[in-house]
Coordinates of C-alpha atoms and ligand atoms in Angstrom, one line a residue:
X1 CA 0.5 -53.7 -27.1
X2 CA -0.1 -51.2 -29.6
X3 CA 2.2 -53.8 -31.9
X4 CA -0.3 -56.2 -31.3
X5 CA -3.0 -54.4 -32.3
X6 CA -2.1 -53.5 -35.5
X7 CA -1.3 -57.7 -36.1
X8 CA -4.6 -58.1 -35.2
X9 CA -5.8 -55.4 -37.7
X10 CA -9.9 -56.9 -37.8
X11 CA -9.6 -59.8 -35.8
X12 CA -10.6 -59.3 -32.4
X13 CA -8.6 -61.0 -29.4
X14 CA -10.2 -63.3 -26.8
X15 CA -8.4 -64.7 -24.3
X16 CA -9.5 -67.5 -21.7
X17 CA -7.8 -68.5 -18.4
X18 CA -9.7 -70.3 -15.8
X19 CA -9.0 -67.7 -13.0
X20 CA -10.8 -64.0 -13.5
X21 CA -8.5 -61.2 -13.3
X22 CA -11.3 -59.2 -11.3
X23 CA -13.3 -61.0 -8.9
X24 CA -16.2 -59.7 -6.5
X25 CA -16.3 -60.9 -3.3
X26 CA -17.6 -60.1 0.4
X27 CA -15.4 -58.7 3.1
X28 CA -17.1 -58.6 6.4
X29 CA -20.4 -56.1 5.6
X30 CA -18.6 -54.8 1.8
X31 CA -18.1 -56.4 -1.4
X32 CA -14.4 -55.3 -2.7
X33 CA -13.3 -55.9 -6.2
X34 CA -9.8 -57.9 -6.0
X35 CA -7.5 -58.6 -8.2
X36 CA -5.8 -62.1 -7.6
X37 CA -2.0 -62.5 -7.7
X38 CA -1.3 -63.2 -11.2
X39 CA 1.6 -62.7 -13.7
X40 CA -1.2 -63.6 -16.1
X41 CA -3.4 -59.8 -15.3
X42 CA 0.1 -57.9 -15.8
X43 CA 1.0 -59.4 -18.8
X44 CA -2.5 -59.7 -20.7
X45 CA -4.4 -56.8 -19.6
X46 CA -2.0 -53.8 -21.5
X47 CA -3.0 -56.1 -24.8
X48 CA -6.7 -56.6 -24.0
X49 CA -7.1 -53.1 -23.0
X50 CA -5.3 -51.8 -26.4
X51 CA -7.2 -53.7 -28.3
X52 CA -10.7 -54.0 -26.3
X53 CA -10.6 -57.5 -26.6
X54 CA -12.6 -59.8 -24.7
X55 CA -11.3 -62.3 -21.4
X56 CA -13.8 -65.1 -21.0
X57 CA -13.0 -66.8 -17.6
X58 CA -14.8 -68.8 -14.9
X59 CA -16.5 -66.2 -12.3
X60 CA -15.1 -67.6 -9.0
X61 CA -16.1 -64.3 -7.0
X62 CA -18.9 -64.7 -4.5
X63 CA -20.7 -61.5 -5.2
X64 CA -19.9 -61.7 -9.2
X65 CA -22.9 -62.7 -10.2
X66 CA -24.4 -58.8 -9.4
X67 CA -22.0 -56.9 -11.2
X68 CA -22.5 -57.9 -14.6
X69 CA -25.6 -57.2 -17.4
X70 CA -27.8 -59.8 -18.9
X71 CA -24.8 -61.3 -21.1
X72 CA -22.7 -61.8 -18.3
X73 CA -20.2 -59.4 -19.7
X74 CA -18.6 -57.0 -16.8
X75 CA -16.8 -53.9 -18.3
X76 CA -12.9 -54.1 -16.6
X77 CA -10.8 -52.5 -15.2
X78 CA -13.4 -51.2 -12.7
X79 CA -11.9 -47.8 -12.3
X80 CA -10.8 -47.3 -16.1
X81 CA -12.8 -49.7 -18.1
X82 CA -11.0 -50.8 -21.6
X83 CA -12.2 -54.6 -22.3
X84 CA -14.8 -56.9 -21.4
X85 CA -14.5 -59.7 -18.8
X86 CA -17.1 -62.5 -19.6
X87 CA -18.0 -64.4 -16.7
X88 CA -18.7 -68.1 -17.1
X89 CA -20.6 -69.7 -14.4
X90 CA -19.7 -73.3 -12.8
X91 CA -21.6 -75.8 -10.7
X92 CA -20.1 -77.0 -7.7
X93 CA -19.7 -80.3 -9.5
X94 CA -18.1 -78.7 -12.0
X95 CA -15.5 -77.2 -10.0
X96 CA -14.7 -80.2 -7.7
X97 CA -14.9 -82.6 -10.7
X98 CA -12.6 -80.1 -13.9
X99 CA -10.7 -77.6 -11.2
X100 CA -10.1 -79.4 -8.4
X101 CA -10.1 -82.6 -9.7
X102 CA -8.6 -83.8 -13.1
X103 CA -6.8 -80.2 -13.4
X104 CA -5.7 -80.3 -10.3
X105 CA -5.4 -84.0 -8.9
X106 CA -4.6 -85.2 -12.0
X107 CA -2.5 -82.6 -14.4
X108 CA -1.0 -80.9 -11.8
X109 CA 0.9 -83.5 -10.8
X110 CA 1.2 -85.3 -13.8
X111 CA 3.1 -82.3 -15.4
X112 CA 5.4 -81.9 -12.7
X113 CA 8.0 -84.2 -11.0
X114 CA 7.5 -83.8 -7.4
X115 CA 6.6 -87.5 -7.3
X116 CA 2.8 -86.6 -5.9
X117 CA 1.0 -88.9 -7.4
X118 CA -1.5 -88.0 -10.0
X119 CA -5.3 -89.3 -9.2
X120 CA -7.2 -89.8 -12.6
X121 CA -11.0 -90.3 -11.7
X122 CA -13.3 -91.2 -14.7
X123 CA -15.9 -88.8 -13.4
X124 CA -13.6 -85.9 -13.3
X125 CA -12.6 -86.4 -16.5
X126 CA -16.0 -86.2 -17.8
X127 CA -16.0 -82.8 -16.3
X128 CA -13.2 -81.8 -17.5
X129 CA -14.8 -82.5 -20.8
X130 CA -17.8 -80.5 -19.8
X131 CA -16.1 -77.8 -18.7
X132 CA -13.8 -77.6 -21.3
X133 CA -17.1 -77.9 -24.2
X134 CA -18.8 -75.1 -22.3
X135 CA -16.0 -72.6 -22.3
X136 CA -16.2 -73.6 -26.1
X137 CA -20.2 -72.4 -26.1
X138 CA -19.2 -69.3 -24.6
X139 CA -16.2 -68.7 -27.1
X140 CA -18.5 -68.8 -29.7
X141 CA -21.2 -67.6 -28.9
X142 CA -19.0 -64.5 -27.9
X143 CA -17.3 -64.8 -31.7
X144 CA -20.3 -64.7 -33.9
X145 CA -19.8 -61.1 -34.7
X146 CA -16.1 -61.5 -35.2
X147 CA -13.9 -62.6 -38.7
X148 CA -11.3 -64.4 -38.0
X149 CA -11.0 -63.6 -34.4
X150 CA -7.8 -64.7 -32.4
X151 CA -8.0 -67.1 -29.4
X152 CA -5.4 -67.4 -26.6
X153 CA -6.2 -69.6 -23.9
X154 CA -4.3 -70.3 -21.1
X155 CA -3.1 -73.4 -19.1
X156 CA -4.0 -76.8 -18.5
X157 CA -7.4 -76.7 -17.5
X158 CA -8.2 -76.3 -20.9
X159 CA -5.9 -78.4 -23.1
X160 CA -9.2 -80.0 -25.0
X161 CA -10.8 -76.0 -26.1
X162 CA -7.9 -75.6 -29.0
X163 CA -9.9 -78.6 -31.2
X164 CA -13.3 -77.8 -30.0
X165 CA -13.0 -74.1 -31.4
X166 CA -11.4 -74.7 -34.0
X167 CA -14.1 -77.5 -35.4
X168 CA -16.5 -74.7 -34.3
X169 CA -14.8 -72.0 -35.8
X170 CA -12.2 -72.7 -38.5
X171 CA -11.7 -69.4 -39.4
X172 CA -10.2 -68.7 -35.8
X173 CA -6.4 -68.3 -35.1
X174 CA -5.4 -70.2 -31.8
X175 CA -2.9 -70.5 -29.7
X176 CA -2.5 -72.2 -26.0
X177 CA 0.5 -71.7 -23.9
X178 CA 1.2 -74.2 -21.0
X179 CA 2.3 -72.5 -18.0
X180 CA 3.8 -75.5 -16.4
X181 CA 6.0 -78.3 -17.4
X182 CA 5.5 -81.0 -20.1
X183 CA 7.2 -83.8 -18.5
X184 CA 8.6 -86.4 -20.6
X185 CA 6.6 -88.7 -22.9
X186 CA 6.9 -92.1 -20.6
X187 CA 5.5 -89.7 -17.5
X188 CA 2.9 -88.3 -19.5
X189 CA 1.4 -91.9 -20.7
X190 CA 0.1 -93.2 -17.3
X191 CA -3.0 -90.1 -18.0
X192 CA -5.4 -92.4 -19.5
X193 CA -6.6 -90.0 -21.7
X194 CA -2.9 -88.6 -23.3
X195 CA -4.2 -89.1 -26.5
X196 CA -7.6 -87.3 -26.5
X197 CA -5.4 -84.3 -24.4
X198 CA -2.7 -84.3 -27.4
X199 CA -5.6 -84.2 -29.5
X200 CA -7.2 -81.3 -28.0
X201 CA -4.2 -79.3 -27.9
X202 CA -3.1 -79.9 -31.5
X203 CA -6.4 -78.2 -32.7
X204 CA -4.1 -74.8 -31.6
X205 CA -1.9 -72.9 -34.3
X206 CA 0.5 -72.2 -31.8
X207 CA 1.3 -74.3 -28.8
X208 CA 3.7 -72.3 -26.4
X209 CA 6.0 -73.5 -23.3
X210 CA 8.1 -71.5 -21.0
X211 CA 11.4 -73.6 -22.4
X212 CA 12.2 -75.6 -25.3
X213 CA 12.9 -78.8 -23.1
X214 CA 9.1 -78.1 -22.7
X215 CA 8.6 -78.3 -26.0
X216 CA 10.8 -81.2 -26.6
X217 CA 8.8 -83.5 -24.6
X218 CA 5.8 -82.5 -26.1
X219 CA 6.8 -83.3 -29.9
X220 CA 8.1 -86.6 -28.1
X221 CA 4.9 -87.2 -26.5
X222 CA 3.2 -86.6 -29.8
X223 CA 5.7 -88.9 -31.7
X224 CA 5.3 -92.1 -29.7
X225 CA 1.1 -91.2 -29.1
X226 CA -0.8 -90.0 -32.1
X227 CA -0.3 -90.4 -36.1
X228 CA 1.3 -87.1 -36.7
X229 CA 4.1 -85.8 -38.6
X230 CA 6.5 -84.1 -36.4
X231 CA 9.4 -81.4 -37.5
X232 CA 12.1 -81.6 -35.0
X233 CA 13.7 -78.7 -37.4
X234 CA 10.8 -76.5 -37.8
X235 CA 9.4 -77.4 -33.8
X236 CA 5.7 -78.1 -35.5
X237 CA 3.1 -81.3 -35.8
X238 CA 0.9 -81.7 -38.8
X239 CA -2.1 -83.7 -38.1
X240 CA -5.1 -84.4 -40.3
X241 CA -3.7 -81.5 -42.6
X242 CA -3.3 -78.8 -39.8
X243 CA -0.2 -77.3 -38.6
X244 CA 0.6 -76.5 -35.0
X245 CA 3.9 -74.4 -34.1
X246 CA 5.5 -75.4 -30.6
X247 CA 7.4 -73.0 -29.2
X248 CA 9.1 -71.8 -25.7
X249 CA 7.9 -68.4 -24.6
X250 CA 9.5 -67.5 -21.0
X251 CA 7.1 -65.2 -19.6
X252 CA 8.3 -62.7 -17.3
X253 CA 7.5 -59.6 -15.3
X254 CA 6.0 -56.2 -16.0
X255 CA 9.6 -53.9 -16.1
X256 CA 9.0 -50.1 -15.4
X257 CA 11.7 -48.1 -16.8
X258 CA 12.2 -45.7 -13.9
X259 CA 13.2 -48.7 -11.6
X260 CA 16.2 -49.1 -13.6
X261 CA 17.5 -45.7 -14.1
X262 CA 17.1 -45.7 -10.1
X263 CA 19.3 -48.8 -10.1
X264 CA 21.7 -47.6 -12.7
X265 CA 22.0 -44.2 -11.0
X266 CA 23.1 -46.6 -7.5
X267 CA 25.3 -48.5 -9.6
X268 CA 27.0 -45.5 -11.3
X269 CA 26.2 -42.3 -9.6
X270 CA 25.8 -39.4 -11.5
X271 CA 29.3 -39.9 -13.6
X272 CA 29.8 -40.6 -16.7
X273 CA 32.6 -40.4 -19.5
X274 CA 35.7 -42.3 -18.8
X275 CA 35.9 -42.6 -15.6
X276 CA 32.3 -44.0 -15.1
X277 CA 33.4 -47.7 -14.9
X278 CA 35.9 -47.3 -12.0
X279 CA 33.9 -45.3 -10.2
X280 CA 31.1 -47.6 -10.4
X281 CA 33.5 -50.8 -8.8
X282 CA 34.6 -48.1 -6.1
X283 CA 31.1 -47.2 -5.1
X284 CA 30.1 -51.0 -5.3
X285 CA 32.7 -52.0 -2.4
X286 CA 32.7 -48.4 -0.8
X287 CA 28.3 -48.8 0.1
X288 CA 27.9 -49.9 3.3
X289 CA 27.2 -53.8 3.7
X290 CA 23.8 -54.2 4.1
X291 CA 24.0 -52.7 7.5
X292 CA 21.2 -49.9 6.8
X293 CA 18.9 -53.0 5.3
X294 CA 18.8 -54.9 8.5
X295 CA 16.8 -52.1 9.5
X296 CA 13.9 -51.3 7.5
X297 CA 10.3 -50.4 8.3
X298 CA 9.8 -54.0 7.4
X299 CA 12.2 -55.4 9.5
X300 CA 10.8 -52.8 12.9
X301 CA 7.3 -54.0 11.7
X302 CA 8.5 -57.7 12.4
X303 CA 10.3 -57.0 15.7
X304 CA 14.1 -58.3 13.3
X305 CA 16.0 -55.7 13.2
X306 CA 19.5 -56.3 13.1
X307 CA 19.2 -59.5 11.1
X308 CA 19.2 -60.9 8.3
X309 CA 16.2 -61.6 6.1
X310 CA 15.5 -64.6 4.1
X311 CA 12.5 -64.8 2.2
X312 CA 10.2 -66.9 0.1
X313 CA 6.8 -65.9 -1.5
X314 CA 4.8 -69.1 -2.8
X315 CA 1.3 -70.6 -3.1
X316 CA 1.3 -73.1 -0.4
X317 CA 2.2 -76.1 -2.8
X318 CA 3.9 -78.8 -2.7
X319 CA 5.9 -78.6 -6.0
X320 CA 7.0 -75.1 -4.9
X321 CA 9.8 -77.1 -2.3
X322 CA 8.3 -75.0 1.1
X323 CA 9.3 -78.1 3.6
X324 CA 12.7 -78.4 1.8
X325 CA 13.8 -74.6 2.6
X326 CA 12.7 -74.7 5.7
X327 CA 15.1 -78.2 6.7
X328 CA 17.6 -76.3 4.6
X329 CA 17.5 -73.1 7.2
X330 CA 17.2 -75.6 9.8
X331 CA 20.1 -77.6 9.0
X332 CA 22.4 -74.4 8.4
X333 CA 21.4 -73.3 12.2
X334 CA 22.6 -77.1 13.5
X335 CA 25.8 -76.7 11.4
X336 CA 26.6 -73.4 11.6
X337 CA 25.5 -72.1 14.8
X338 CA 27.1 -68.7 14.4
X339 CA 23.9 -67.8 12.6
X340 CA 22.0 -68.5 15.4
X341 CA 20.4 -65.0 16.0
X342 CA 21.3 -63.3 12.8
X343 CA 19.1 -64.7 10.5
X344 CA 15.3 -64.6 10.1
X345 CA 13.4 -66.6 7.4
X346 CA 10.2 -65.5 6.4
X347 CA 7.9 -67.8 4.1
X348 CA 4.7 -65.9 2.6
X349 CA 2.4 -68.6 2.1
X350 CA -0.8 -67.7 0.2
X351 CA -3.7 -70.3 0.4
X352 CA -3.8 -72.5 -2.5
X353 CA -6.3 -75.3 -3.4
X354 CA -7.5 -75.2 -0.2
X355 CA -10.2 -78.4 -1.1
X356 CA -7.5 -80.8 -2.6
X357 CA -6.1 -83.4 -0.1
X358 CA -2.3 -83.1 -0.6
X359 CA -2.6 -79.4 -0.3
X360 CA -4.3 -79.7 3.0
X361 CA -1.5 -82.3 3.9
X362 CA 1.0 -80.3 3.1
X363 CA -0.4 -77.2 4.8
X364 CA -0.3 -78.9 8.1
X365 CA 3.4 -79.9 7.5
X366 CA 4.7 -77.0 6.7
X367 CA 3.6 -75.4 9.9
X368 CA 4.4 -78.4 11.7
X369 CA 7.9 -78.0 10.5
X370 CA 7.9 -73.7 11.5
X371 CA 7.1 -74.8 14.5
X372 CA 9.3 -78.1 15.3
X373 CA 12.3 -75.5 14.2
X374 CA 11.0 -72.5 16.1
X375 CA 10.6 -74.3 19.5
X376 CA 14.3 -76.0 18.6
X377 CA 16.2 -73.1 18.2
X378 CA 14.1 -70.5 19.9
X379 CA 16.5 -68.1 22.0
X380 CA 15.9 -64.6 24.2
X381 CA 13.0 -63.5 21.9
X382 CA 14.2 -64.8 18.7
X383 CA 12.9 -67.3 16.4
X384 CA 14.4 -68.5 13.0
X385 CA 11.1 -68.9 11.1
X386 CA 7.9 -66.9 10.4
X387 CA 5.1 -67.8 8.5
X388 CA 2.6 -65.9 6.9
X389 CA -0.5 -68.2 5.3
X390 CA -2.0 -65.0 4.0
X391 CA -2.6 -64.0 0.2
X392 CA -0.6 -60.1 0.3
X393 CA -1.0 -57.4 -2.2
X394 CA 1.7 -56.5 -4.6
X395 CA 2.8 -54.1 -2.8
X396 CA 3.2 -56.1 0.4
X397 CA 5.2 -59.0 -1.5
X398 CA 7.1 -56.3 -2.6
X399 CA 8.4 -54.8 0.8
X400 CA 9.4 -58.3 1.7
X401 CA 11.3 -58.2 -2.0
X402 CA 12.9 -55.1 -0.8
X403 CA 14.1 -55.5 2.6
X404 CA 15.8 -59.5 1.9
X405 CA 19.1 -60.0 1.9
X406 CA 18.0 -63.2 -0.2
X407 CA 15.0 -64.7 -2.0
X408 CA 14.7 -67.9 -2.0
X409 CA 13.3 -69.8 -4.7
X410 CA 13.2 -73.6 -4.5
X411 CA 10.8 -75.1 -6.5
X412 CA 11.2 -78.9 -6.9
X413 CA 9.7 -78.1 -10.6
X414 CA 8.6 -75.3 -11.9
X415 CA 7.1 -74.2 -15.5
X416 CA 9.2 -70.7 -14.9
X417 CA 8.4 -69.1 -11.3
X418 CA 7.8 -65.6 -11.3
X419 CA 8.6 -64.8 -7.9
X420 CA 12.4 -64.9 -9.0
X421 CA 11.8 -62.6 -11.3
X422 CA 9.4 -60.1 -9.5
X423 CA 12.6 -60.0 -6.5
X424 CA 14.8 -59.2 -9.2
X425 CA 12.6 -56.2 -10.7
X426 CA 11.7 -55.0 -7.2
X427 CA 15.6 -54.7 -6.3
X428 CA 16.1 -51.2 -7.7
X429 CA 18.7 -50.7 -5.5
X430 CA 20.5 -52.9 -7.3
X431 CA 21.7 -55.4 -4.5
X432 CA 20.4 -59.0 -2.9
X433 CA 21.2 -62.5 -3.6
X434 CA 18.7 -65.1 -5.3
X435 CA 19.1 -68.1 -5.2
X436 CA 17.2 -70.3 -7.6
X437 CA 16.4 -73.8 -7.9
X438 CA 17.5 -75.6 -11.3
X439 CA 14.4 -77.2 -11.7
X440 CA 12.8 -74.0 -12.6
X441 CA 12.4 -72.8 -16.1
X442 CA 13.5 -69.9 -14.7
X443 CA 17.2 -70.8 -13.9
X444 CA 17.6 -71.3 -17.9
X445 CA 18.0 -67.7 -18.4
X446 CA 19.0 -66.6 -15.2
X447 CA 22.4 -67.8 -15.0
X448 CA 23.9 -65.0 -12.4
X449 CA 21.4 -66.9 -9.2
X450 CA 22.9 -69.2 -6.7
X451 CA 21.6 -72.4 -8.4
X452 CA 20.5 -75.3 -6.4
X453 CA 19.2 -78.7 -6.3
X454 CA 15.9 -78.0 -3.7
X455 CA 16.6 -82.1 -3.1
X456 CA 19.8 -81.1 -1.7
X457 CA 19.1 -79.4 2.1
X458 CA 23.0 -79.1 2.5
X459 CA 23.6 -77.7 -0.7
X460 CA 20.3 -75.2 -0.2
X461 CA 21.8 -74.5 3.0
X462 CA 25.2 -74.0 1.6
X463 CA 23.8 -71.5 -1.1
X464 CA 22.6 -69.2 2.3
X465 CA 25.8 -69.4 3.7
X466 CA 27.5 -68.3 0.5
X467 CA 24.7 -65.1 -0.1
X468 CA 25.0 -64.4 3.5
X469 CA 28.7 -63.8 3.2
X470 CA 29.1 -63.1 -0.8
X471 CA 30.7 -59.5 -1.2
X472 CA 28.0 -56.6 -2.1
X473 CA 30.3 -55.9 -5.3
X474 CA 29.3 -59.4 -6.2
X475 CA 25.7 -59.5 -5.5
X476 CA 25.9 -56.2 -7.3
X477 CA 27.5 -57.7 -10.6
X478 CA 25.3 -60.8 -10.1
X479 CA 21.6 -59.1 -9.7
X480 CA 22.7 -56.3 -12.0
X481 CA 23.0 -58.9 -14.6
X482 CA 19.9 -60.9 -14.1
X483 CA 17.7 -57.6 -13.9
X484 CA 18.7 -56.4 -17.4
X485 CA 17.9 -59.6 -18.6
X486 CA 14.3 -59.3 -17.3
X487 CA 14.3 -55.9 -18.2
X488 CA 14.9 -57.1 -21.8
X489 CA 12.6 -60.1 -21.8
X490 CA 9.3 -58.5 -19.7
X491 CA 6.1 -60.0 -19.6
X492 CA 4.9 -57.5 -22.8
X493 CA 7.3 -58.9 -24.8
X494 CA 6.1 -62.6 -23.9
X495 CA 2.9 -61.6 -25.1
X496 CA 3.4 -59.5 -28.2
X497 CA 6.0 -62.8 -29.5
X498 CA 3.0 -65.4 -28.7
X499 CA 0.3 -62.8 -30.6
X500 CA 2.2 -61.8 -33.5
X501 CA 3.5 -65.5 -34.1
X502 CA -0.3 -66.4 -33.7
X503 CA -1.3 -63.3 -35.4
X504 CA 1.2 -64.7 -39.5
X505 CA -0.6 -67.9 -39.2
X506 CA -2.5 -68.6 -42.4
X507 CA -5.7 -69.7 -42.1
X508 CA -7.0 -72.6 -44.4
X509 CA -8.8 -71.4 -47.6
X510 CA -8.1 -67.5 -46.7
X511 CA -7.5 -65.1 -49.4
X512 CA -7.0 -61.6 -49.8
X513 CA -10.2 -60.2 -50.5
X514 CA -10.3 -59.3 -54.4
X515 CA -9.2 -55.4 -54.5
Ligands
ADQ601 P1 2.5 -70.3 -10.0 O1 2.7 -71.7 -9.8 O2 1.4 -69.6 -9.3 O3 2.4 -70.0 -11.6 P2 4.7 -68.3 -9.9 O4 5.2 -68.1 -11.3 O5 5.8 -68.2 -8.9 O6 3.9 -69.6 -9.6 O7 3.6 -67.1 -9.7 C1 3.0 -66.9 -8.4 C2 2.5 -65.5 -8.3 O8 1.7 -65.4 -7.1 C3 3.5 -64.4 -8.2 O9 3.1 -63.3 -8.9 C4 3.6 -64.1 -6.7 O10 4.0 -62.8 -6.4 C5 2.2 -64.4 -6.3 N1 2.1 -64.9 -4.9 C6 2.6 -66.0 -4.4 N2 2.4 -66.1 -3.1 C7 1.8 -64.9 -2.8 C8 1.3 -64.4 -1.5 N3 1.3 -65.0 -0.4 N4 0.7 -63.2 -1.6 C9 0.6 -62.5 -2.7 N5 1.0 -62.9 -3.9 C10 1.6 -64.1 -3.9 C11 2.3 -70.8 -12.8 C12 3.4 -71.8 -13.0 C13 4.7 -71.0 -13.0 C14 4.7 -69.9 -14.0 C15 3.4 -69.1 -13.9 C16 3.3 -68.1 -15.0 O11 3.4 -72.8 -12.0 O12 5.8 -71.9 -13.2 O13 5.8 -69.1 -13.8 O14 2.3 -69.9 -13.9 O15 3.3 -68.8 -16.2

């Protein structure tokens, strides 16, 4: 952070994201302050607070509207306030026509390949114009003070705000980064408006992905849509005199140092010198299996103890592969039946798009499917599956992170996934198994998972089978790996590489001042 705030030297930073990262909102006879589940808060606020900057996003909370002054400017983080959160007010039209609708019905599915199809309604797109030109008021209108002020907006509700700031504001530096999947230029074409999207986003200096396949399709997309000159050797576009830079960014995880000195000290005891490395593979096959796991708080709490926990932690969406797991656990129970009783799968499924009709759809079959399993294999007080359709805190995530004997992440596509990561930073104790579907951007740097094909329910289910049974020096070597790979590659680090790179772009016509 404190990096990034020297790049930035005058310029201040804004950042925009549709979702708040503080929102104000009624529970029963109180109005609480929450902070929704976002790698987006842990890995912008450090910057934003070192540098004061200014988050301009879409108040969503029912009760913001009473905590902020006459600009609608809120001072964050309640309890420690550092930046300034802008609130930007939406009708109901709005939101059903740019959220719900053309980001939502439309993007969503157009970006990834989960073969939903994407619904591209002429109304919602003229919200999504809307929307996208008001956020642009706001930005400026928050600017005027600011020289060359530096913009970072996130995600695809807002691919069209690049060009509209920067024909507003010339002197700004921005950059958008794309939290999900470009898909490939032939997919991308049936949006009936890929060329003013393109367009949009190549009004950005810097045009981030998680991957460089990402980032691939994109040029692509731009090669066979628009006029542009694109540099498959430099990964940039120039268009109408303006360069863009596209570039893959994995974002990751906040990574708190004391975790890992926890882990190593597990891994290593206390020895070091010679002897260090033997005595590490000892105490890796001398620890008890995961015999003292099967018996956490958690696993009391949810009447399980003495089994095995599997776990998954998603928004209840359909590219996130929720019905797939669950016929993968099903169909290891019909072919193995020895697991019948030892294992436990529990699915954390927080609300999502609770409006859209194909996440209502799939709501309804994923706990048809819990249940069709439950009532099949149901035995003296066990059940395979349970399914929590609640939003959890952090720290509640994280118990479940703690007390698995695997994660499962099967995303039919995925931009990254974070909840692979998050499991990995929350196993200080240096053991569990992931396993990790290929189709996330996420399996491109985490090479030590059990990586699957979420398509594939036998292989899915023979992935279990093989973490149920691998040997806890091997899970050790495996997760051991992938954590100091995250620990290297955190969520500051994503954002300090996307600000500095947009931090050396040269604006048009900018000089030093004379001295
Ligand atoms: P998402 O599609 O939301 O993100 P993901 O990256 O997994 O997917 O992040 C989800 C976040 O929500 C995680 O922090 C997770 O802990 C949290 N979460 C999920 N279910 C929860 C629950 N029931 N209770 C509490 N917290 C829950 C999009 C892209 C991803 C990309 C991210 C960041 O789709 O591919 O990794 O943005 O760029």
């Amino acid at each position: 952070a404190v990096h990034v705030r020297e790049k930035l030297g005058n310029g201040k930073l804004y950042v925009v994201s549709n979702r708040e990262p503080y929102m104000h909102v009624k529970q029963c006879s109180t109005v609480e302050c929450v902070v929704p589940p976002s790698g987006l808060v842990t890995a912008l606020e450090p910057v934003l607070q070192a540098c004061d900057g200014t988050w301009i996003a879409h108040g969503s909370g029912s009760e913001d509207a009473a905590f902020v002054d006459e600009h609608d400017h809120l001072r964050v983080p309640p309890d420690d306030p550092r930046y300034t959160l802008r609130r930007v007010w939406l009708s109901e039209e709005e939101v059903s026509g740019h959220y719900e609708g053309f980001s939502n019905e439309g993007l969503w599915p157009l970006c990834h390949m989960a073969h939903t199809r994407p619904i591209f309604r002429v109304q919602d797109w003229e919200y999504y114009q809307q929307v996208n030109a008001k956020f642009a008021e706001v930005l400026v209108e928050e600017m005027r003070d600011t020289e060359h002020p530096v913009v970072f907006i996130q995600d695809y509700h807002f691919a069209l705000l690049p060009r509209m700031v920067k024909n507003l504001r010339p002197d700004a530096r921005v950059a958008i980064f794309w939290h999900i999947p470009w898909p490939n230029a032939e997919a991308f074409s049936i949006c009936p408006w890929q060329a003013e999207l393109l367009d949009g986003l190549l009004g950005a200096d810097v045009i981030g992905f998680h991957i460089q396949s990402h980032c691939n399709n994109f040029l692509d997309t731009v090669d066979r849509t628009l006029e542009a000159r694109t540099d498959w050797e430099q990964f940039s576009i120039l268009r109408g005199g303006h360069t863009s830079l596209v570039k893959p960014f994995p974002i990751s995880v906040a990574w708190d140092e004391h975790m890992t000195e926890q882990a190593e000290n597990v891994h290593h005891g206390s020895l070091n010198g010679a002897g260090l490395k033997k005595d590490a593979e000892d105490s890796w096959n001398r620890l008890p299996d995961s015999d003292e796991r099967l018996h956490s708080d958690l696993h009391r709490e949810l009447g399980i103890e003495g089994k095995h926990l599997l776990v998954g932690v998603d928004r209840m969406d359909y590219t996130k592969g929720i019905v797939e797991r669950l016929l993968a656990v099903e169909y290891l129970l019909d072919e193995h039946p020895w697991y019948l009783e030892k294992i436990v799968f529990a699915q954390i499924a927080a609300p999502s798009r609770t409006r859209v009709p194909s996440y209502i759809a799939l709501k309804a079959q994923v706990e048809e499917t819990v249940e069709r399993i439950n009532r099949k294999f149901e035995k003296s007080g066990w059940k395979p599956v349970i399914l929590i359709e609640r939003q959890c805190s952090h720290k509640e995530v994280t118990r479940y992170y703690k007390a698995a004997d695997i994660c499962l992440v099967t995303s039919l596509h995925d931009g990254m996934n974070l909840v692979s990561k998050e499991f990995l930073a929350a196993r200080s104790d240096g053991d569990g198994v992931l396993i990790l579907s290929r189709f996330a951007g996420a399996a491109q740097e985490l090479r030590d998972a059990l990586t699957v094909n979420p398509y594939d329910v036998r292989q899915v289910a023979e992935a279990i089978r093989t973490g149920l049974e691998m040997s806890p020096g091997e899970r050790r070597l495996r997760i051991d790996r992938m954590r100091q790979q995250i620990k290297e590659h955190n969520v500051y680090r994503w954002a300090a590489m996307v600000l500095t790179d947009v931090c050396a772009v040269r604006i048009e016509g900018e000089v030093l001042a004379d001295p």
